[in-house]
PDB file of C-alpha atoms in Angstrom:
ATOM      1  CA  MET A   1     -37.548 -13.388  41.377  1.00 84.00           C
ATOM      2  CA  ALA A   2     -34.363 -15.232  41.848  1.00 89.00           C
ATOM      3  CA  ARG A   3     -31.029 -13.382  41.768  1.00 90.00           C
ATOM      4  CA  VAL A   4     -28.973 -13.706  38.540  1.00 87.00           C
ATOM      5  CA  LYS A   5     -25.344 -14.371  39.018  1.00 88.00           C
ATOM      6  CA  ARG A   6     -23.189 -12.829  35.919  1.00 89.00           C
ATOM      7  CA  GLY A   7     -20.235 -14.920  36.651  1.00 92.00           C
ATOM      8  CA  VAL A   8     -20.229 -17.084  33.534  1.00 94.00           C
ATOM      9  CA  PRO A   9     -21.029 -14.213  30.471  1.00 93.00           C
ATOM     10  CA  ALA A  10     -18.091 -11.863  32.195  1.00 94.00           C
ATOM     11  CA  HIS A  11     -15.966 -14.998  32.734  1.00 96.00           C
ATOM     12  CA  ALA A  12     -16.756 -15.604  28.575  1.00 96.00           C
ATOM     13  CA  LYS A  13     -15.975 -11.724  27.772  1.00 96.00           C
ATOM     14  CA  HIS A  14     -13.085 -11.439  29.506  1.00 97.00           C
ATOM     15  CA  LYS A  15     -11.765 -14.764  28.184  1.00 97.00           C
ATOM     16  CA  LYS A  16     -12.530 -13.118  24.571  1.00 97.00           C
ATOM     17  CA  VAL A  17     -10.636 -10.031  25.255  1.00 97.00           C
ATOM     18  CA  LEU A  18      -7.670 -11.811  27.130  1.00 97.00           C
ATOM     19  CA  LYS A  19      -7.456 -13.996  24.008  1.00 97.00           C
ATOM     20  CA  LYS A  20      -7.379 -11.398  21.703  1.00 97.00           C
ATOM     21  CA  ALA A  21      -4.209  -9.665  23.947  1.00 97.00           C
ATOM     22  CA  LYS A  22      -2.107 -13.061  23.864  1.00 96.00           C
ATOM     23  CA  GLY A  23       1.418 -12.035  22.987  1.00 96.00           C
ATOM     24  CA  PHE A  24       1.209  -8.605  24.727  1.00 97.00           C
ATOM     25  CA  TYR A  25       4.018  -7.530  27.152  1.00 97.00           C
ATOM     26  CA  GLY A  26       3.265  -7.465  31.135  1.00 96.00           C
ATOM     27  CA  ARG A  27       0.016  -6.826  32.455  1.00 96.00           C
ATOM     28  CA  ARG A  28      -1.321  -6.134  29.068  1.00 96.00           C
ATOM     29  CA  LYS A  29      -1.622  -9.768  28.072  1.00 96.00           C
ATOM     30  CA  ASN A  30      -3.181 -11.178  32.019  1.00 95.00           C
ATOM     31  CA  THR A  31      -4.992  -7.714  33.785  1.00 96.00           C
ATOM     32  CA  ILE A  32      -8.418  -7.580  32.222  1.00 97.00           C
ATOM     33  CA  ARG A  33      -8.585  -3.432  32.767  1.00 97.00           C
ATOM     34  CA  THR A  34      -5.414  -2.939  30.898  1.00 97.00           C
ATOM     35  CA  ALA A  35      -5.919  -5.989  28.423  1.00 97.00           C
ATOM     36  CA  LYS A  36      -9.071  -4.559  27.195  1.00 97.00           C
ATOM     37  CA  ALA A  37      -7.617  -0.840  26.777  1.00 98.00           C
ATOM     38  CA  ALA A  38      -4.727  -2.712  24.801  1.00 98.00           C
ATOM     39  CA  VAL A  39      -7.141  -4.705  22.277  1.00 98.00           C
ATOM     40  CA  ASP A  40      -8.774  -1.647  21.885  1.00 98.00           C
ATOM     41  CA  LYS A  41      -6.092   0.759  20.665  1.00 97.00           C
ATOM     42  CA  SER A  42      -4.407  -2.909  18.901  1.00 97.00           C
ATOM     43  CA  MET A  43      -7.889  -3.025  16.394  1.00 97.00           C
ATOM     44  CA  GLN A  44      -7.325   0.818  16.115  1.00 98.00           C
ATOM     45  CA  TYR A  45      -3.944   0.394  14.675  1.00 98.00           C
ATOM     46  CA  ALA A  46      -5.402  -2.556  12.920  1.00 97.00           C
ATOM     47  CA  TYR A  47      -7.853  -0.865  10.945  1.00 98.00           C
ATOM     48  CA  ARG A  48      -5.621   2.366  10.227  1.00 98.00           C
ATOM     49  CA  ASP A  49      -2.856   0.251   8.829  1.00 98.00           C
ATOM     50  CA  ARG A  50      -5.189  -1.754   6.751  1.00 98.00           C
ATOM     51  CA  LYS A  51      -5.486   1.675   4.661  1.00 97.00           C
ATOM     52  CA  VAL A  52      -1.464   2.549   5.250  1.00 98.00           C
ATOM     53  CA  ARG A  53      -0.575  -0.652   3.938  1.00 98.00           C
ATOM     54  CA  LYS A  54      -2.163  -0.229   0.477  1.00 97.00           C
ATOM     55  CA  ARG A  55      -0.509   3.075   0.731  1.00 97.00           C
ATOM     56  CA  ASN A  56       2.823   1.882   1.130  1.00 98.00           C
ATOM     57  CA  PHE A  57       2.661  -0.865  -1.689  1.00 98.00           C
ATOM     58  CA  ARG A  58       1.463   1.797  -4.088  1.00 97.00           C
ATOM     59  CA  ALA A  59       4.186   4.298  -3.226  1.00 98.00           C
ATOM     60  CA  LEU A  60       6.430   1.308  -3.820  1.00 98.00           C
ATOM     61  CA  TRP A  61       5.076   0.167  -7.141  1.00 98.00           C
ATOM     62  CA  ILE A  62       5.391   4.180  -8.345  1.00 97.00           C
ATOM     63  CA  GLN A  63       9.028   3.878  -7.289  1.00 97.00           C
ATOM     64  CA  ARG A  64      10.241   0.820  -8.666  1.00 97.00           C
ATOM     65  CA  ILE A  65       8.203   1.723 -12.066  1.00 97.00           C
ATOM     66  CA  ASN A  66      10.491   4.980 -11.736  1.00 96.00           C
ATOM     67  CA  ALA A  67      13.740   3.490 -11.177  1.00 96.00           C
ATOM     68  CA  ALA A  68      12.763   1.425 -14.330  1.00 96.00           C
ATOM     69  CA  VAL A  69      11.449   4.175 -16.473  1.00 96.00           C
ATOM     70  CA  ARG A  70      14.898   6.598 -15.708  1.00 94.00           C
ATOM     71  CA  GLU A  71      17.028   3.847 -16.758  1.00 93.00           C
ATOM     72  CA  GLN A  72      14.860   4.339 -20.481  1.00 90.00           C
ATOM     73  CA  GLY A  73      15.154   7.938 -20.184  1.00 88.00           C
ATOM     74  CA  LEU A  74      11.966   9.154 -19.069  1.00 90.00           C
ATOM     75  CA  THR A  75      10.200  10.139 -15.458  1.00 92.00           C
ATOM     76  CA  TYR A  76       7.903   8.055 -13.708  1.00 95.00           C
ATOM     77  CA  GLY A  77       4.873  11.216 -14.208  1.00 93.00           C
ATOM     78  CA  ARG A  78       5.935  11.193 -18.335  1.00 92.00           C
ATOM     79  CA  PHE A  79       5.694   7.639 -18.588  1.00 94.00           C
ATOM     80  CA  ILE A  80       2.329   7.548 -16.845  1.00 95.00           C
ATOM     81  CA  ASP A  81       1.556  10.434 -19.043  1.00 93.00           C
ATOM     82  CA  GLY A  82       2.474   8.826 -22.502  1.00 94.00           C
ATOM     83  CA  LEU A  83       0.703   5.752 -21.598  1.00 95.00           C
ATOM     84  CA  THR A  84      -2.524   7.593 -20.698  1.00 94.00           C
ATOM     85  CA  LYS A  85      -2.197   9.424 -24.205  1.00 93.00           C
ATOM     86  CA  SER A  86      -1.716   5.733 -25.929  1.00 93.00           C
ATOM     87  CA  GLY A  87      -4.878   4.693 -24.205  1.00 94.00           C
ATOM     88  CA  ILE A  88      -2.917   1.741 -22.413  1.00 93.00           C
ATOM     89  CA  GLU A  89      -4.245   1.130 -19.161  1.00 93.00           C
ATOM     90  CA  VAL A  90      -2.348  -0.894 -16.835  1.00 93.00           C
ATOM     91  CA  ASP A  91      -2.674  -0.365 -13.180  1.00 94.00           C
ATOM     92  CA  ARG A  92       0.503   0.036 -11.042  1.00 96.00           C
ATOM     93  CA  LYS A  93       1.361  -3.417  -9.315  1.00 97.00           C
ATOM     94  CA  VAL A  94       1.469  -5.136 -12.701  1.00 96.00           C
ATOM     95  CA  LEU A  95       3.536  -2.251 -14.047  1.00 96.00           C
ATOM     96  CA  SER A  96       5.774  -2.503 -11.364  1.00 97.00           C
ATOM     97  CA  ASP A  97       6.105  -6.699 -11.641  1.00 97.00           C
ATOM     98  CA  MET A  98       6.746  -5.965 -15.447  1.00 96.00           C
ATOM     99  CA  ALA A  99       9.716  -4.135 -15.086  1.00 96.00           C
ATOM    100  CA  ILE A 100      11.065  -6.506 -12.411  1.00 96.00           C
ATOM    101  CA  HIS A 101      10.364  -9.610 -14.325  1.00 96.00           C
ATOM    102  CA  ASP A 102       9.574  -8.781 -17.830  1.00 95.00           C
ATOM    103  CA  ALA A 103      11.877  -6.065 -19.250  1.00 93.00           C
ATOM    104  CA  GLU A 104      11.185  -7.031 -22.682  1.00 95.00           C
ATOM    105  CA  ALA A 105       7.632  -6.590 -22.270  1.00 95.00           C
ATOM    106  CA  PHE A 106       8.268  -3.169 -19.987  1.00 96.00           C
ATOM    107  CA  GLY A 107      10.422  -1.985 -22.645  1.00 95.00           C
ATOM    108  CA  VAL A 108       7.422  -2.152 -25.226  1.00 96.00           C
ATOM    109  CA  LEU A 109       5.244   0.030 -23.017  1.00 96.00           C
ATOM    110  CA  ILE A 110       7.950   2.782 -22.843  1.00 95.00           C
ATOM    111  CA  ALA A 111       8.270   2.350 -26.263  1.00 94.00           C
ATOM    112  CA  ALA A 112       4.395   3.409 -26.834  1.00 94.00           C
ATOM    113  CA  SER A 113       4.710   6.031 -24.056  1.00 94.00           C
ATOM    114  CA  LYS A 114       7.636   7.720 -25.914  1.00 91.00           C
ATOM    115  CA  LYS A 115       5.613   7.567 -29.275  1.00 92.00           C
ATOM    116  CA  ALA A 116       2.360   9.155 -27.497  1.00 91.00           C
ATOM    117  CA  LEU A 117       5.264  11.908 -26.110  1.00 88.00           C
ATOM    118  CA  GLU A 118       6.931  12.762 -29.314  1.00 86.00           C
ATOM    119  CA  TYR A 119       4.721  16.401 -29.479  1.00 80.00           C
ATOM    120  CA  LEU A 120       6.845  17.388 -26.773  1.00 77.00           C
ATOM    121  CA  LYS A 121      10.522  16.834 -28.251  1.00 74.00           C
ATOM    122  CA  ASP A 122      10.160  20.519 -29.934  1.00 70.00           C
ATOM    123  CA  SER A 123       8.504  22.282 -27.356  1.00 70.00           C
ATOM    124  CA  THR A 124      10.595  21.750 -24.264  1.00 62.00           C
ATOM    125  CA  PRO A 125      14.538  21.183 -23.881  1.00 65.00           C
ATOM    126  CA  ASN A 126      14.565  18.902 -20.833  1.00 62.00           C
ATOM    127  CA  GLU A 127      17.315  16.229 -20.620  1.00 58.00           C
ATOM    128  CA  PHE A 128      14.484  13.593 -20.240  1.00 57.00           C
ATOM    129  CA  GLU A 129      11.895  14.631 -23.154  1.00 56.00           C
ATOM    130  CA  SER A 130      14.990  14.773 -25.589  1.00 58.00           C
ATOM    131  CA  ALA A 131      15.241  11.036 -25.024  1.00 57.00           C
ATOM    132  CA  VAL A 132      11.673  10.856 -26.284  1.00 57.00           C
ATOM    133  CA  ALA A 133      12.814  11.254 -29.728  1.00 52.00           C
TER     134      ALA A 133
END
C-alpha cells in the first residue's frame, strides 16, 4: 500500500485553530500548541459566560425596577408580590424598560400592586408597607 502523507489535513486543522486565535497576544496567536490551549480555554469561557450574561442582565433589571419602585414607597419584593397577587404577569425585562421609558404605565402597575397589598397596611408597621395605604 502507498504511504499516506498527512500534511494537508494537519495544515487545515492548524489553520482552523489559528483563525480562532486571531487577536490573541504573543505566542498564543501563532504557535499551534499554545494557540490550541488558548482557543480551548476561550471556548470554555464563552460557553460559561453566555449563561453569566443572562444572570447579569436579570440582576440589572431587578436593580432598575427596585430603584423605580422605591421612589413610590415600595420595595422590589413587595412590588413583585403585589403584581403576582393581582394576577399581572410581566417579565422583569419589560418592567425595567417600562420603569425607564414609560413611567406612566409603570405607575399603573405600581398602583395595581399596592391595591393587591392593601391587606398588609394594618398588620405590619414598616415604612414601605405604610405607603401601600
